[in-house]
Amino acid sequence: MSTATHSATLSQLDARTRLHTRIWSPSAHAHWLPRAAVAAVFFYHGMGKLADLAGFAGMMELPIFIAALVAIAEVGGGLALILGGALRRDWLTRLGGLAIAPVMLGAILMVHWGQWSFVATESHPMGGMEFQVVLLALAFWYGIAGNDKRA
């Protein structure tokens, strides 16, 4: 076997090994755990807001236009996170994270500020900001890192 043929054979084996690792390695798919969780939370809550947009706007004392933007950002952001991962499009993942981040910042400042614990209290019937801070951090992370698994 010539050196060139041997080198090509090793290259083909290396490519097959990389493909096998990418498909079957659990660590290759671990990024779906936080991505799916964050996307599901925002898609679910955004759809609830869209279903009763006037009620959401009234409860939060927001103009209907802003309430619609919040709901669309949640639904669209959740979808963008999933599609960005499935289609391997960094820009979609980043768009999803950056759509969700201002929504979470608004939720923290308008509803949850002043109490850390997620447990509802008399002064904070919707609970504190502990969970929302985690969602905000994940949104920023997706907005900055995109699909980069090294981040």
mmCIF file of C-alpha atoms in Angstrom:
data_model
loop_
_atom_site.group_PDB
_atom_site.id
_atom_site.type_symbol
_atom_site.label_atom_id
_atom_site.label_comp_id
_atom_site.label_asym_id
_atom_site.label_seq_id
_atom_site.Cartn_x
_atom_site.Cartn_y
_atom_site.Cartn_z
ATOM 1 C CA MET A 1 0.000 0.000 0.000
ATOM 2 C CA SER A 2 1.438 3.359 -0.972
ATOM 3 C CA THR A 3 1.802 6.188 1.497
ATOM 4 C CA ALA A 4 -0.879 8.238 -0.286
ATOM 5 C CA THR A 5 -3.377 5.344 -0.184
ATOM 6 C CA HIS A 6 -2.578 4.644 3.469
ATOM 7 C CA SER A 7 -3.028 8.329 4.303
ATOM 8 C CA ALA A 8 -6.394 8.454 2.490
ATOM 9 C CA THR A 9 -7.582 5.329 4.328
ATOM 10 C CA LEU A 10 -6.641 6.838 7.696
ATOM 11 C CA SER A 11 -8.405 10.047 6.732
ATOM 12 C CA GLN A 12 -11.592 8.126 5.875
ATOM 13 C CA LEU A 13 -11.433 6.223 9.167
ATOM 14 C CA ASP A 14 -10.918 9.458 11.054
ATOM 15 C CA ALA A 15 -13.936 11.028 9.321
ATOM 16 C CA ARG A 16 -16.107 7.999 10.174
ATOM 17 C CA THR A 17 -14.961 8.090 13.801
ATOM 18 C CA ARG A 18 -15.794 11.801 14.062
ATOM 19 C CA LEU A 19 -19.223 11.213 12.502
ATOM 20 C CA HIS A 20 -19.922 8.285 14.843
ATOM 21 C CA THR A 21 -18.899 10.387 17.849
ATOM 22 C CA ARG A 22 -21.040 13.312 16.707
ATOM 23 C CA ILE A 23 -24.109 11.122 16.251
ATOM 24 C CA TRP A 24 -23.879 8.656 19.141
ATOM 25 C CA SER A 25 -21.992 10.463 21.886
ATOM 26 C CA PRO A 26 -24.308 11.632 24.707
ATOM 27 C CA SER A 27 -22.183 14.735 25.193
ATOM 28 C CA ALA A 28 -22.841 15.692 21.572
ATOM 29 C CA HIS A 29 -26.528 16.123 22.412
ATOM 30 C CA ALA A 30 -26.332 17.472 25.964
ATOM 31 C CA HIS A 31 -26.843 21.029 24.704
ATOM 32 C CA TRP A 32 -30.478 20.102 24.029
ATOM 33 C CA LEU A 33 -31.293 19.816 27.756
ATOM 34 C CA PRO A 34 -31.066 23.522 28.676
ATOM 35 C CA ARG A 35 -32.065 24.627 25.168
ATOM 36 C CA ALA A 36 -35.312 22.614 25.201
ATOM 37 C CA ALA A 37 -36.134 23.646 28.772
ATOM 38 C CA VAL A 38 -35.666 27.369 28.119
ATOM 39 C CA ALA A 39 -37.492 27.188 24.783
ATOM 40 C CA ALA A 40 -40.430 25.311 26.327
ATOM 41 C CA VAL A 41 -40.783 27.803 29.190
ATOM 42 C CA PHE A 42 -40.880 30.796 26.863
ATOM 43 C CA PHE A 43 -43.025 29.189 24.186
ATOM 44 C CA TYR A 44 -45.588 28.090 26.793
ATOM 45 C CA HIS A 45 -45.779 31.452 28.555
ATOM 46 C CA GLY A 46 -45.786 33.387 25.290
ATOM 47 C CA MET A 47 -48.677 31.330 23.919
ATOM 48 C CA GLY A 48 -50.600 31.978 27.136
ATOM 49 C CA LYS A 49 -50.060 35.706 26.721
ATOM 50 C CA LEU A 50 -51.136 35.597 23.071
ATOM 51 C CA ALA A 51 -54.301 33.702 24.019
ATOM 52 C CA ASP A 52 -55.371 36.540 26.348
ATOM 53 C CA LEU A 53 -53.371 39.533 25.182
ATOM 54 C CA ALA A 54 -55.804 42.098 26.582
ATOM 55 C CA GLY A 55 -55.814 40.362 29.969
ATOM 56 C CA PHE A 56 -52.010 40.260 30.078
ATOM 57 C CA ALA A 57 -51.751 43.913 29.024
ATOM 58 C CA GLY A 58 -54.280 44.940 31.675
ATOM 59 C CA MET A 59 -52.659 42.914 34.452
ATOM 60 C CA MET A 60 -49.222 44.380 33.695
ATOM 61 C CA GLU A 61 -50.581 47.855 32.869
ATOM 62 C CA LEU A 62 -48.863 47.771 29.482
ATOM 63 C CA PRO A 63 -50.042 49.174 26.172
ATOM 64 C CA ILE A 64 -51.437 46.368 24.017
ATOM 65 C CA PHE A 65 -48.618 46.913 21.486
ATOM 66 C CA ILE A 66 -45.909 46.312 24.119
ATOM 67 C CA ALA A 67 -47.801 43.298 25.493
ATOM 68 C CA ALA A 68 -47.930 41.869 21.958
ATOM 69 C CA LEU A 69 -44.183 42.434 21.503
ATOM 70 C CA VAL A 70 -43.483 40.601 24.773
ATOM 71 C CA ALA A 71 -45.664 37.644 23.766
ATOM 72 C CA ILE A 72 -44.171 37.481 20.266
ATOM 73 C CA ALA A 73 -40.630 37.706 21.694
ATOM 74 C CA GLU A 74 -41.364 34.780 24.013
ATOM 75 C CA VAL A 75 -42.942 32.556 21.350
ATOM 76 C CA GLY A 76 -40.467 33.566 18.649
ATOM 77 C CA GLY A 77 -37.494 33.359 20.987
ATOM 78 C CA GLY A 78 -38.436 29.846 22.076
ATOM 79 C CA LEU A 79 -38.902 28.715 18.479
ATOM 80 C CA ALA A 80 -35.632 30.356 17.410
ATOM 81 C CA LEU A 81 -33.702 28.516 20.136
ATOM 82 C CA ILE A 82 -35.040 25.157 18.941
ATOM 83 C CA LEU A 83 -34.687 25.877 15.217
ATOM 84 C CA GLY A 84 -31.241 27.406 15.700
ATOM 85 C CA GLY A 85 -30.042 24.179 17.303
ATOM 86 C CA ALA A 86 -31.837 21.841 14.902
ATOM 87 C CA LEU A 87 -30.722 23.681 11.764
ATOM 88 C CA ARG A 88 -27.304 24.572 13.220
ATOM 89 C CA ARG A 89 -27.831 28.259 12.605
ATOM 90 C CA ASP A 90 -25.948 30.407 15.096
ATOM 91 C CA TRP A 91 -27.825 33.542 14.098
ATOM 92 C CA LEU A 92 -31.180 31.932 14.949
ATOM 93 C CA THR A 93 -29.985 30.794 18.370
ATOM 94 C CA ARG A 94 -28.514 34.232 19.057
ATOM 95 C CA LEU A 95 -31.709 35.931 17.889
ATOM 96 C CA GLY A 96 -33.750 33.719 20.226
ATOM 97 C CA GLY A 97 -31.562 34.534 23.209
ATOM 98 C CA LEU A 98 -31.507 38.239 22.449
ATOM 99 C CA ALA A 99 -35.302 38.312 22.001
ATOM 100 C CA ILE A 100 -35.835 36.667 25.381
ATOM 101 C CA ALA A 101 -33.271 38.671 27.412
ATOM 102 C CA PRO A 102 -35.118 42.031 27.467
ATOM 103 C CA VAL A 103 -38.376 40.243 28.311
ATOM 104 C CA MET A 104 -36.735 38.647 31.342
ATOM 105 C CA LEU A 105 -35.102 41.904 32.370
ATOM 106 C CA GLY A 106 -38.514 43.572 32.247
ATOM 107 C CA ALA A 107 -40.107 40.742 34.242
ATOM 108 C CA ILE A 108 -37.429 40.999 36.919
ATOM 109 C CA LEU A 109 -37.675 44.782 37.215
ATOM 110 C CA MET A 110 -41.473 45.066 36.979
ATOM 111 C CA VAL A 111 -42.657 42.008 38.899
ATOM 112 C CA HIS A 112 -39.981 40.158 40.845
ATOM 113 C CA TRP A 113 -37.526 42.828 42.036
ATOM 114 C CA GLY A 114 -36.989 43.039 45.779
ATOM 115 C CA GLN A 115 -37.233 39.363 46.638
ATOM 116 C CA TRP A 116 -34.659 36.751 45.748
ATOM 117 C CA SER A 117 -36.432 33.494 46.624
ATOM 118 C CA PHE A 118 -38.832 32.083 44.044
ATOM 119 C CA VAL A 119 -41.383 31.367 46.784
ATOM 120 C CA ALA A 120 -44.464 33.600 46.633
ATOM 121 C CA THR A 121 -44.994 35.898 49.615
ATOM 122 C CA GLU A 122 -47.545 38.506 50.579
ATOM 123 C CA SER A 123 -45.367 41.291 49.169
ATOM 124 C CA HIS A 124 -44.461 39.294 46.023
ATOM 125 C CA PRO A 125 -47.424 37.082 45.073
ATOM 126 C CA MET A 126 -45.691 36.115 41.801
ATOM 127 C CA GLY A 127 -42.545 35.036 43.666
ATOM 128 C CA GLY A 128 -39.050 36.436 43.670
ATOM 129 C CA MET A 129 -36.478 36.717 40.929
ATOM 130 C CA GLU A 130 -34.304 33.651 41.518
ATOM 131 C CA PHE A 131 -35.664 31.613 38.575
ATOM 132 C CA GLN A 132 -35.945 34.681 36.343
ATOM 133 C CA VAL A 133 -32.268 35.541 36.890
ATOM 134 C CA VAL A 134 -31.313 32.031 35.740
ATOM 135 C CA LEU A 135 -33.495 32.411 32.633
ATOM 136 C CA LEU A 136 -31.971 35.847 31.956
ATOM 137 C CA ALA A 137 -28.446 34.415 32.245
ATOM 138 C CA LEU A 138 -29.302 31.567 29.860
ATOM 139 C CA ALA A 139 -30.893 33.999 27.396
ATOM 140 C CA PHE A 140 -27.733 36.141 27.404
ATOM 141 C CA TRP A 141 -25.601 33.013 27.067
ATOM 142 C CA TYR A 142 -27.518 31.869 23.972
ATOM 143 C CA GLY A 143 -27.465 35.428 22.637
ATOM 144 C CA ILE A 144 -23.681 35.584 22.933
ATOM 145 C CA ALA A 145 -22.530 31.985 22.374
ATOM 146 C CA GLY A 146 -25.085 30.863 19.807
ATOM 147 C CA ASN A 147 -24.518 27.185 19.109
ATOM 148 C CA ASP A 148 -20.897 27.174 20.276
ATOM 149 C CA LYS A 149 -20.668 24.063 22.458
ATOM 150 C CA ARG A 150 -17.306 25.154 23.859
ATOM 151 C CA ALA A 151 -18.889 28.118 25.640
#
